[in-house]
Coordinates of C-alpha atoms in Angstrom, one line a residue:
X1 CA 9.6 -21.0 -6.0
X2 CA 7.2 -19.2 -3.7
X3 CA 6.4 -20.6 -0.3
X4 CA 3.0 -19.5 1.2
X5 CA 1.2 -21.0 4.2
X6 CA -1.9 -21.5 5.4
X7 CA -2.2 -20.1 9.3
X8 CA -4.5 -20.0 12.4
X9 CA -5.9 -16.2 12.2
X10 CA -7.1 -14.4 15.1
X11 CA -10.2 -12.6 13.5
X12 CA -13.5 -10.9 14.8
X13 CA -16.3 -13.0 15.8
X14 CA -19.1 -12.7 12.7
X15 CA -21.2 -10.5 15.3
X16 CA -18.7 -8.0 15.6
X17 CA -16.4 -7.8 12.6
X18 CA -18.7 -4.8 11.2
X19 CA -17.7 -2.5 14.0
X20 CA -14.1 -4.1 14.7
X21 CA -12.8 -3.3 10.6
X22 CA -11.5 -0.2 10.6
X23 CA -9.6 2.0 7.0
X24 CA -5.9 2.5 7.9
X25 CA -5.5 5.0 10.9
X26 CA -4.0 7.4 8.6
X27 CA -7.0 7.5 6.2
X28 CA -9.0 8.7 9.4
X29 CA -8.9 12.8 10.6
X30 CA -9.0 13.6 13.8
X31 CA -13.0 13.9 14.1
X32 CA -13.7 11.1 12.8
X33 CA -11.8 8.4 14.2
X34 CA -12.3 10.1 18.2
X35 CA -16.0 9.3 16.9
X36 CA -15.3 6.3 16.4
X37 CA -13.3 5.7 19.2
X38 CA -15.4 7.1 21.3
X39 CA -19.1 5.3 20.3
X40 CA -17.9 2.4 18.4
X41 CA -15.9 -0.2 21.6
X42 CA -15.6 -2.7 19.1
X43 CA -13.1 -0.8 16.6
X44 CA -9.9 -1.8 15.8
X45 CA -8.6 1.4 16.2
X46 CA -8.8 1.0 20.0
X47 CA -6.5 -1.5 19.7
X48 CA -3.8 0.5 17.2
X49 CA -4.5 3.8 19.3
X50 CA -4.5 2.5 23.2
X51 CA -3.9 6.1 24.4
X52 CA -7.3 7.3 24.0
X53 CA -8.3 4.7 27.2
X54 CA -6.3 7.2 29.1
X55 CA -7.1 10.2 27.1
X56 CA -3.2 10.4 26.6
X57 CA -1.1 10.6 23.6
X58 CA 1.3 7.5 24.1
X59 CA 4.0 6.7 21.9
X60 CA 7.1 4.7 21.8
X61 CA 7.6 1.7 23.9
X62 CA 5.1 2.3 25.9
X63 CA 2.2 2.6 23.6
X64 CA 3.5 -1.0 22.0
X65 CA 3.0 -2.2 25.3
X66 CA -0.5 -0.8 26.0
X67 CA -1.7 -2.1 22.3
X68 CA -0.5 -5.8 23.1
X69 CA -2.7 -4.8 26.3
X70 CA -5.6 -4.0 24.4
X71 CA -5.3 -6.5 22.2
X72 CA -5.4 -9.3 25.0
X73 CA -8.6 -7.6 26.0
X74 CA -10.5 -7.8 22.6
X75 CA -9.1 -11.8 22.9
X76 CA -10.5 -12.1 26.7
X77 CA -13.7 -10.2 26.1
X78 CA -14.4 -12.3 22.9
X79 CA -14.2 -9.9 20.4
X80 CA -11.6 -12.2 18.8
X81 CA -11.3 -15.6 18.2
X82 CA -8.5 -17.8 17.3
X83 CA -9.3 -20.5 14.4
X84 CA -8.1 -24.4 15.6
X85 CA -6.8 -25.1 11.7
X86 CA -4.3 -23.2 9.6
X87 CA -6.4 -21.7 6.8
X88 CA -6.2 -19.3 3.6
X89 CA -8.8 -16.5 3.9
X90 CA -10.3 -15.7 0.6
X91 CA -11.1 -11.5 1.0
X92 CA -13.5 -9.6 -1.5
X93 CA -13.8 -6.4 -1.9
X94 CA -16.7 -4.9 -3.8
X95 CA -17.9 -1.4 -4.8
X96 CA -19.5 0.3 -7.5
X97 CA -16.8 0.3 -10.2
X98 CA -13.9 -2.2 -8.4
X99 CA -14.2 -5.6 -7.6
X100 CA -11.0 -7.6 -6.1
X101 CA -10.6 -10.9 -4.9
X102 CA -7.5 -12.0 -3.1
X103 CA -6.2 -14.3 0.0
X104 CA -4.4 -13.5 3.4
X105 CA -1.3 -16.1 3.4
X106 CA 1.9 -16.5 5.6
X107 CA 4.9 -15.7 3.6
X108 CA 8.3 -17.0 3.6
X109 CA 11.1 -14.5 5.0
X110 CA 13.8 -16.3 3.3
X111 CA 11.7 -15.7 0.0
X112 CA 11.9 -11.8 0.8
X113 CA 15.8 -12.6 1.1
X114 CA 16.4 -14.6 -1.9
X115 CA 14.5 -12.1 -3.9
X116 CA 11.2 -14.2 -4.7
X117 CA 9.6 -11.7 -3.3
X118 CA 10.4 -8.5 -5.5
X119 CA 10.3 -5.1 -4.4
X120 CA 10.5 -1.9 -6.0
X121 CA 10.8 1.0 -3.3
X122 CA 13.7 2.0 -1.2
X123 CA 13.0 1.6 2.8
X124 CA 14.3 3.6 5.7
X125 CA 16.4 1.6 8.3
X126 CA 15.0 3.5 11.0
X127 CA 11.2 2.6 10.4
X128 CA 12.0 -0.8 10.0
X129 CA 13.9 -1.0 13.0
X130 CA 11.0 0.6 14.5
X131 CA 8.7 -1.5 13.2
X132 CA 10.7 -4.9 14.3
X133 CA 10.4 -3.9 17.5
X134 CA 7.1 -3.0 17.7
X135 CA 6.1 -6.9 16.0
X136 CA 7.9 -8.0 18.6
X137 CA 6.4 -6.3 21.5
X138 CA 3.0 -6.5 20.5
X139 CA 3.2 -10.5 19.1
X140 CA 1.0 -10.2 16.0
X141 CA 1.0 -8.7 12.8
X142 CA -2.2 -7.0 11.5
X143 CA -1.4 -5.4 9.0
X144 CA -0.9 -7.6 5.4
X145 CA 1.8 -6.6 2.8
X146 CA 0.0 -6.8 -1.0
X147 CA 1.4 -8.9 -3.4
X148 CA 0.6 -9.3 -6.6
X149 CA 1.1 -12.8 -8.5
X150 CA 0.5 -13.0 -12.3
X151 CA -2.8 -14.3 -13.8
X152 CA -3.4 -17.7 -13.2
X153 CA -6.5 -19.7 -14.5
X154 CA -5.6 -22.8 -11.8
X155 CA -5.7 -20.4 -9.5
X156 CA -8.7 -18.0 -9.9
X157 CA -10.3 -21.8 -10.4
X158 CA -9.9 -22.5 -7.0
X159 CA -10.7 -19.5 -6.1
X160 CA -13.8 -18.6 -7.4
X161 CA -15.1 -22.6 -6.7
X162 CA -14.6 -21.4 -2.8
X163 CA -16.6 -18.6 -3.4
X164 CA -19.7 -20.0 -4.4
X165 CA -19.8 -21.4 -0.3
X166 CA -21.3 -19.0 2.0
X167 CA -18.7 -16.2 3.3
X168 CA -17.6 -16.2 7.2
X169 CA -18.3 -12.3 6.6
X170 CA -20.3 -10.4 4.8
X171 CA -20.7 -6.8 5.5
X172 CA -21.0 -3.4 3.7
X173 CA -19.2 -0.2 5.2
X174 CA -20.4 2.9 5.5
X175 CA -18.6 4.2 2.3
X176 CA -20.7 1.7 0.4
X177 CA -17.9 -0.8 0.3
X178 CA -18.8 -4.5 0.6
X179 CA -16.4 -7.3 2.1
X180 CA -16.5 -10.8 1.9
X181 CA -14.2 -13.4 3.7
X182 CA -14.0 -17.1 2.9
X183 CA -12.2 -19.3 5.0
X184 CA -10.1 -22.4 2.7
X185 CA -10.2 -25.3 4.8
X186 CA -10.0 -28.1 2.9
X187 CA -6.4 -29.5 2.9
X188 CA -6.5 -31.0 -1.1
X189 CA -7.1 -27.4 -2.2
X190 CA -4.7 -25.5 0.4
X191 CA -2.3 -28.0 -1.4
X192 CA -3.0 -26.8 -4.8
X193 CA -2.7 -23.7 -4.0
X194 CA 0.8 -24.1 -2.6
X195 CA 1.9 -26.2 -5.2
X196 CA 0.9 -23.3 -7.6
X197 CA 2.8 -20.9 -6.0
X198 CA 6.0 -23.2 -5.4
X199 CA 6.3 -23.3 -9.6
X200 CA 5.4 -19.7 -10.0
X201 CA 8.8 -17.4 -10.4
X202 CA 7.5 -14.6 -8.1
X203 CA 5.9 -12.1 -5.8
X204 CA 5.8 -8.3 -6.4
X205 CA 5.1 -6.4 -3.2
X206 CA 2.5 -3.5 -4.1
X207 CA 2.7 -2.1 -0.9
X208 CA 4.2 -2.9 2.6
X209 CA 8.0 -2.7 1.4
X210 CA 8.7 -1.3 5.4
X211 CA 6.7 -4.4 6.6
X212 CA 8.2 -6.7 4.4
X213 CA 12.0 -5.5 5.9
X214 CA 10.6 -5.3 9.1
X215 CA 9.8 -8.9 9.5
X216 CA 13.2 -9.6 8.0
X217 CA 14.4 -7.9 11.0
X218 CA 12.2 -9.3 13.5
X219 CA 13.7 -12.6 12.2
X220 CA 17.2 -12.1 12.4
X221 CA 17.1 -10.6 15.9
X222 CA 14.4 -14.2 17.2
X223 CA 16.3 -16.4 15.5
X224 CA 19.8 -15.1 16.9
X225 CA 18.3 -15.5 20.3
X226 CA 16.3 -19.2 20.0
X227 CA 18.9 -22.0 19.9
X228 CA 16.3 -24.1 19.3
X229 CA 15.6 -22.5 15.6
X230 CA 14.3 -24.5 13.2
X231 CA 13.3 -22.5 10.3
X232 CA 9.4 -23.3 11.0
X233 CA 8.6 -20.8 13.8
X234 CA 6.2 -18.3 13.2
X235 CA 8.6 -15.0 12.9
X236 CA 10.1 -17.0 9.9
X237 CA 6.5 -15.8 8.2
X238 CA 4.8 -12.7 7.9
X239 CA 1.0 -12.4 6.6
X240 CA 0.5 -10.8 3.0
X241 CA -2.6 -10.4 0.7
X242 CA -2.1 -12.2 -2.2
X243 CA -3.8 -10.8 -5.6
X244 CA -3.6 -11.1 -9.5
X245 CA -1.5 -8.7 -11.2
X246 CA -5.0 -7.5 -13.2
X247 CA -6.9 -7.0 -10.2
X248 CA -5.2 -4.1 -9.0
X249 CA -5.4 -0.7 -9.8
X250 CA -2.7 1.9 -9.6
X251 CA -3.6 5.6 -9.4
X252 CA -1.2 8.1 -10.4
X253 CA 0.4 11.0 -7.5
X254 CA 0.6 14.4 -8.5
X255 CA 3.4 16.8 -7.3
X256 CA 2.8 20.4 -6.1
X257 CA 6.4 22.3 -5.9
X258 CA 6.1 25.6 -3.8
X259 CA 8.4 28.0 -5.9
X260 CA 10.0 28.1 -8.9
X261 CA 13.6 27.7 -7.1
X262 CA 14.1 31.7 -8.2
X263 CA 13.0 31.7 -11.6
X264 CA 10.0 34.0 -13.4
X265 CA 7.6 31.7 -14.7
X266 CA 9.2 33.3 -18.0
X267 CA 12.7 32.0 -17.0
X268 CA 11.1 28.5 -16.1
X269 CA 9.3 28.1 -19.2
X270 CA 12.9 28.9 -21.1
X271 CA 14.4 25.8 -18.8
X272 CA 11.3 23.0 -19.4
X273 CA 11.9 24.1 -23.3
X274 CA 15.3 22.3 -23.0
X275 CA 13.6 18.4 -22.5
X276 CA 9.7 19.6 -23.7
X277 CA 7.6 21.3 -26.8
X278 CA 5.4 22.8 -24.5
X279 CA 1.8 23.8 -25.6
X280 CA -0.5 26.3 -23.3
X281 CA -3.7 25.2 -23.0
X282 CA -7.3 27.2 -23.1
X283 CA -10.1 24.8 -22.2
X284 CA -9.9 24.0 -18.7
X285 CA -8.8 21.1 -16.7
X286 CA -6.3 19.6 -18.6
X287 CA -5.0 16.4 -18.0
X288 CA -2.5 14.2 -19.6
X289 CA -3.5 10.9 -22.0
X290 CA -0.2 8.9 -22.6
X291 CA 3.6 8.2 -21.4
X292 CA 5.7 10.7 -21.1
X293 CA 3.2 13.3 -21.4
X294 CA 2.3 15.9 -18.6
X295 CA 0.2 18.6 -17.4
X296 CA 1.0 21.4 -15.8
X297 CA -0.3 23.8 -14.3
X298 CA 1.3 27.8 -13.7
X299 CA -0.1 30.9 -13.3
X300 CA -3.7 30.2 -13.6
X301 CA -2.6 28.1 -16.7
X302 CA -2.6 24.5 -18.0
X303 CA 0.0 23.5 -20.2
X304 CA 1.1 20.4 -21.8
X305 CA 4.7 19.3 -21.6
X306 CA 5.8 16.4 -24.3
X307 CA 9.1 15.2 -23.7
X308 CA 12.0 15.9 -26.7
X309 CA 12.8 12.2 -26.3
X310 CA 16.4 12.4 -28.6
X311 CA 17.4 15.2 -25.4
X312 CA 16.5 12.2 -23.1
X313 CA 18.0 8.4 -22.8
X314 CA 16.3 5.8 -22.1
X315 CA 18.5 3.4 -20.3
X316 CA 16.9 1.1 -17.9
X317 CA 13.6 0.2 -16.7
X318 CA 13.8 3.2 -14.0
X319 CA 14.5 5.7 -16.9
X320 CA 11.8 5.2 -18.9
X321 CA 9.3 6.0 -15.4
X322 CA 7.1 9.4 -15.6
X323 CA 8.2 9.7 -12.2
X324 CA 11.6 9.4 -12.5
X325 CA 11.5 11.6 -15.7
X326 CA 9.5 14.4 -14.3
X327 CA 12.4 14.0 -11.5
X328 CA 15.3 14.1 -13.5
X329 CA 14.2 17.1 -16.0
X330 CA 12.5 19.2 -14.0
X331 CA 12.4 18.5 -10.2
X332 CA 16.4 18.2 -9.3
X333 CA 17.9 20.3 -12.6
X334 CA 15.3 23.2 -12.6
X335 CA 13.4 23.4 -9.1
X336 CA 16.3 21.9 -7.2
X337 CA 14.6 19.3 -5.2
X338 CA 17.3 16.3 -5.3
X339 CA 15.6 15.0 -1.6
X340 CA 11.9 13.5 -3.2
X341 CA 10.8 12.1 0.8
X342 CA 11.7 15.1 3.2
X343 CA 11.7 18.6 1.1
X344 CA 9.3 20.6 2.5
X345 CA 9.0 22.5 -1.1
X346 CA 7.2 19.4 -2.8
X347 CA 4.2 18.0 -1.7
X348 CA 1.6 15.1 -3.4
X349 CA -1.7 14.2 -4.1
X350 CA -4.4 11.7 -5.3
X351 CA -7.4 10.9 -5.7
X352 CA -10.7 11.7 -8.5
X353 CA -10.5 15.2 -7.9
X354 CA -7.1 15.7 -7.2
X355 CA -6.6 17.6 -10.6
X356 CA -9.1 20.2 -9.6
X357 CA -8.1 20.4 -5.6
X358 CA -4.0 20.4 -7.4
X359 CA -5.5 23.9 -9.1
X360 CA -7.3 25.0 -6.2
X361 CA -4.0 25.7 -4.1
X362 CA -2.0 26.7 -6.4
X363 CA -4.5 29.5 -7.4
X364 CA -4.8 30.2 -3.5
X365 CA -0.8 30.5 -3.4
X366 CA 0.1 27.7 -1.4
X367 CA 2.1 26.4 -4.1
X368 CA 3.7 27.9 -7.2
X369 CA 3.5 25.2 -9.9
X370 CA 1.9 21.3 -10.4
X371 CA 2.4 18.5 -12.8
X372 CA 0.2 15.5 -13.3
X373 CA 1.0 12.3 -15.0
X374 CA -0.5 9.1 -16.2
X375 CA -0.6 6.0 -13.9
X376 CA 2.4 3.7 -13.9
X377 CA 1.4 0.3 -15.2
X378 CA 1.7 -2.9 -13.4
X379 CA 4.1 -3.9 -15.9
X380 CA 6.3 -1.1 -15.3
X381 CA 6.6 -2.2 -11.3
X382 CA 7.5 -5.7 -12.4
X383 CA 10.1 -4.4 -14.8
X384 CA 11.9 -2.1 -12.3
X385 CA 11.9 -4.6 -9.7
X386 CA 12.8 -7.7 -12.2
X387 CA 15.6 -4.8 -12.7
X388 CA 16.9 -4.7 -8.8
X389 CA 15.4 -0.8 -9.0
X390 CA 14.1 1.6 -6.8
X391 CA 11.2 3.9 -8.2
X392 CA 11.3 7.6 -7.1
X393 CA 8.9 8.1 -4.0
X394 CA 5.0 8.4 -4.4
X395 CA 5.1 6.3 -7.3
X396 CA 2.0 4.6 -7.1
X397 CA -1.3 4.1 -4.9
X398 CA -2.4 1.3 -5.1
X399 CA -5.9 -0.5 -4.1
X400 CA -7.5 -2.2 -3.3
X401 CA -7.0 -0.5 0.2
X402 CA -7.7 -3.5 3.3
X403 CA -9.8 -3.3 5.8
X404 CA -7.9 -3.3 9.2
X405 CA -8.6 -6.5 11.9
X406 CA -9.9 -8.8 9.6
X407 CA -7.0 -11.1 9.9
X408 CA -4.4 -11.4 12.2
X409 CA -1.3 -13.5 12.3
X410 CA 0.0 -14.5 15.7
X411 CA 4.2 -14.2 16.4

């Protein structure tokens, strides 16, 4: 049922792909990534951030303009180079405890449509109408949704055969992460692959529900305008990493509230005791170990919170989330916080330490009270989009995290 192509990437020469992959822009602060931008020529960041040329802040029109500049620039100057034959481009990443193999693929638009392509988050009609016309005023896409598939021997097979040639890149970042592309050339094995993925039943989008609905835009406003339409253009595709279901790992966010909506932390105990038997804890970090089980902390205290579960029902695959549950016992009825994306009151974290640093500023008074939970499972995302759901925001995050300019997939 899934349609997945092979395609002609525009990727770094193998001189230059060390200093050209860059983290998301995001992942950067503001130190480090003018660093970069100003010793490294070869980053991709120069590319997603054309301003600094000028030592401007550009946004809007004008800056997708001056990156589709600066990315004509990295093709004239050689820094990129355009492959003659459609491929599928095997991608490894490797560090101490996390190994994930996966492959960059065009995906169909019409799959997104017909809901092969599952997703699980809402998306806001103004980023993806920002993000249309941004595709289509730079003429690539760069950035890869993640899709997961389910476990397939034929397919990790293949794979791991093409993995025993030796990678187009191999390179080890400075955060000790290694990378390793394979290019899939033959055309019996792309065939197998596709054939695969045309009996499979679905793809689950881990991440890149905006770029997902942006391309769906993109399409509908190229294809109204071309006559000549066909169905096989290239904005009827967008590029997506493609990865097991077991080969991703999902970390849980926690969420910092900055008062107790009026009550003493007496009061608010009183309230929790409605949906929880809640337990005060005396040895330390305290984190939770199962479903519907949370930690929290208040007033230089960790507690445990277990959910009364005949006070709560269980009615859908959305109900039985820790997010949503944390949301619809504690967050809207008690701290009044019904608006999860914008209220300034909440904010959320991850990360290994993200426990301690969630303590940290609480005890420093930035916020009033934390909770952490346990990871949502991958079988959880399927259920809620097999569902038609929408999981509450800052759900999951999800890696493996891509390495930016590796791949990209011309408009």
């Amino acid at each position: 049922m899934a349609t997945i192509k092979p395609f002609k990437a525009i990727r770094p020469t193998k001189d230059k792909v060390a200093f050209v992959a860059s983290k998301s822009y995001e992942e950067y602060d503001m130190e480090e990534r003018n660093a970069i931008l100003a010793y490294n020529p070869f980053s991709f960041l120069h590319i997603i951030n054309p301003g600094f040329k000028f030592h401007k802040t550009i946004s809007g029109k004008e800056r997708f303009k001056l990156v589709h500049n600066r990315y004509l620039e990295f093709l004239e100057e050689n820094i990129f180079i355009q492959d003659e034959n459609p491929c599928f481009y095997l991608y490894q990443i490797e560090n101490d405890d996390f190994k994930s193999l996966g492959f960059f693929c065009a995906t169909s638009v019409d799959d997104y449509t017909a809901d092969i392509i599952k997703k699980h988050e809402d998306t806001l009609r103004s980023r993806e109408e920002l993000f249309a016309d941004y595709l289509n005023t730079v003429g690539f896409n760069a950035e890869p949704v993640l899709m997961t598939y389910k476990n397939n021997p034929e397919i990790a097979q293949l794979l791991y055969q093409q993995i025993n040639n030796s990678p187009e890149y191999d390179f080890t970042t400075t955060d000790r992460v290694r990378h390793q592309v394979w290019k899939v050339v033959e055309s019996d094995v792309i065939h197998q692959i596709q054939e695969i993925f045309e009996a499979s039943e679905a793809l689950y989008i881990a991440d890149g529900h905006h770029r997902s609905a942006s391309s769906f835009l993109l399409r509908e406003e190229l294809k109204a305008r071309n006559p000549s339409h066909t169905g096989n253009e290239a904005y009827n595709f967008f590029m997506s990493y493609l990865i097991p279901e077991s080969e991703v790992r999902i970390y849980e966010f926690n969420r910092m509230v900055k008062d107790l909506n009026g009550f003493s932390k007496e009061g608010f105990l009183i309230q929790l005791d409605t949906y929880y038997r809640i337990e005060e804890k005396d040895d330390g970090i305290y984190k939770p170990s199962k479903k519907h089980h949370f930690s929290m902390y208040l007033d230089g205290r960790f507690y445990s919170l277990y959910l009364r579960k005949k006070v709560y029902d269980f009615t859908d695959a959305l109900s039985t989330l820790d997010t949503q549950i944390l949301y619809k016992t504690i967050l809207e009825p008690i701290l009044g916080i019904s608006d999860l994306r914008n209220d300034s009151r909440i904010a959320y974290g991850y990360g290994k330490y993200n426990l301690l640093k969630m303590k940290d500023t609480i005890d420093n008074g930035e916020f009033a009270v934390g909770f952490s939970l346990v990871p949502i499972t991958i079988d959880e995302v399927k259920a809620v989009a097999d569902e038609g759901l929408v999981m509450p925001p800052k759900s999951t995050y999800i890696e493996p995290k891509l390495r930016s300019g590796l791949s990209i997939y011309k408009l």
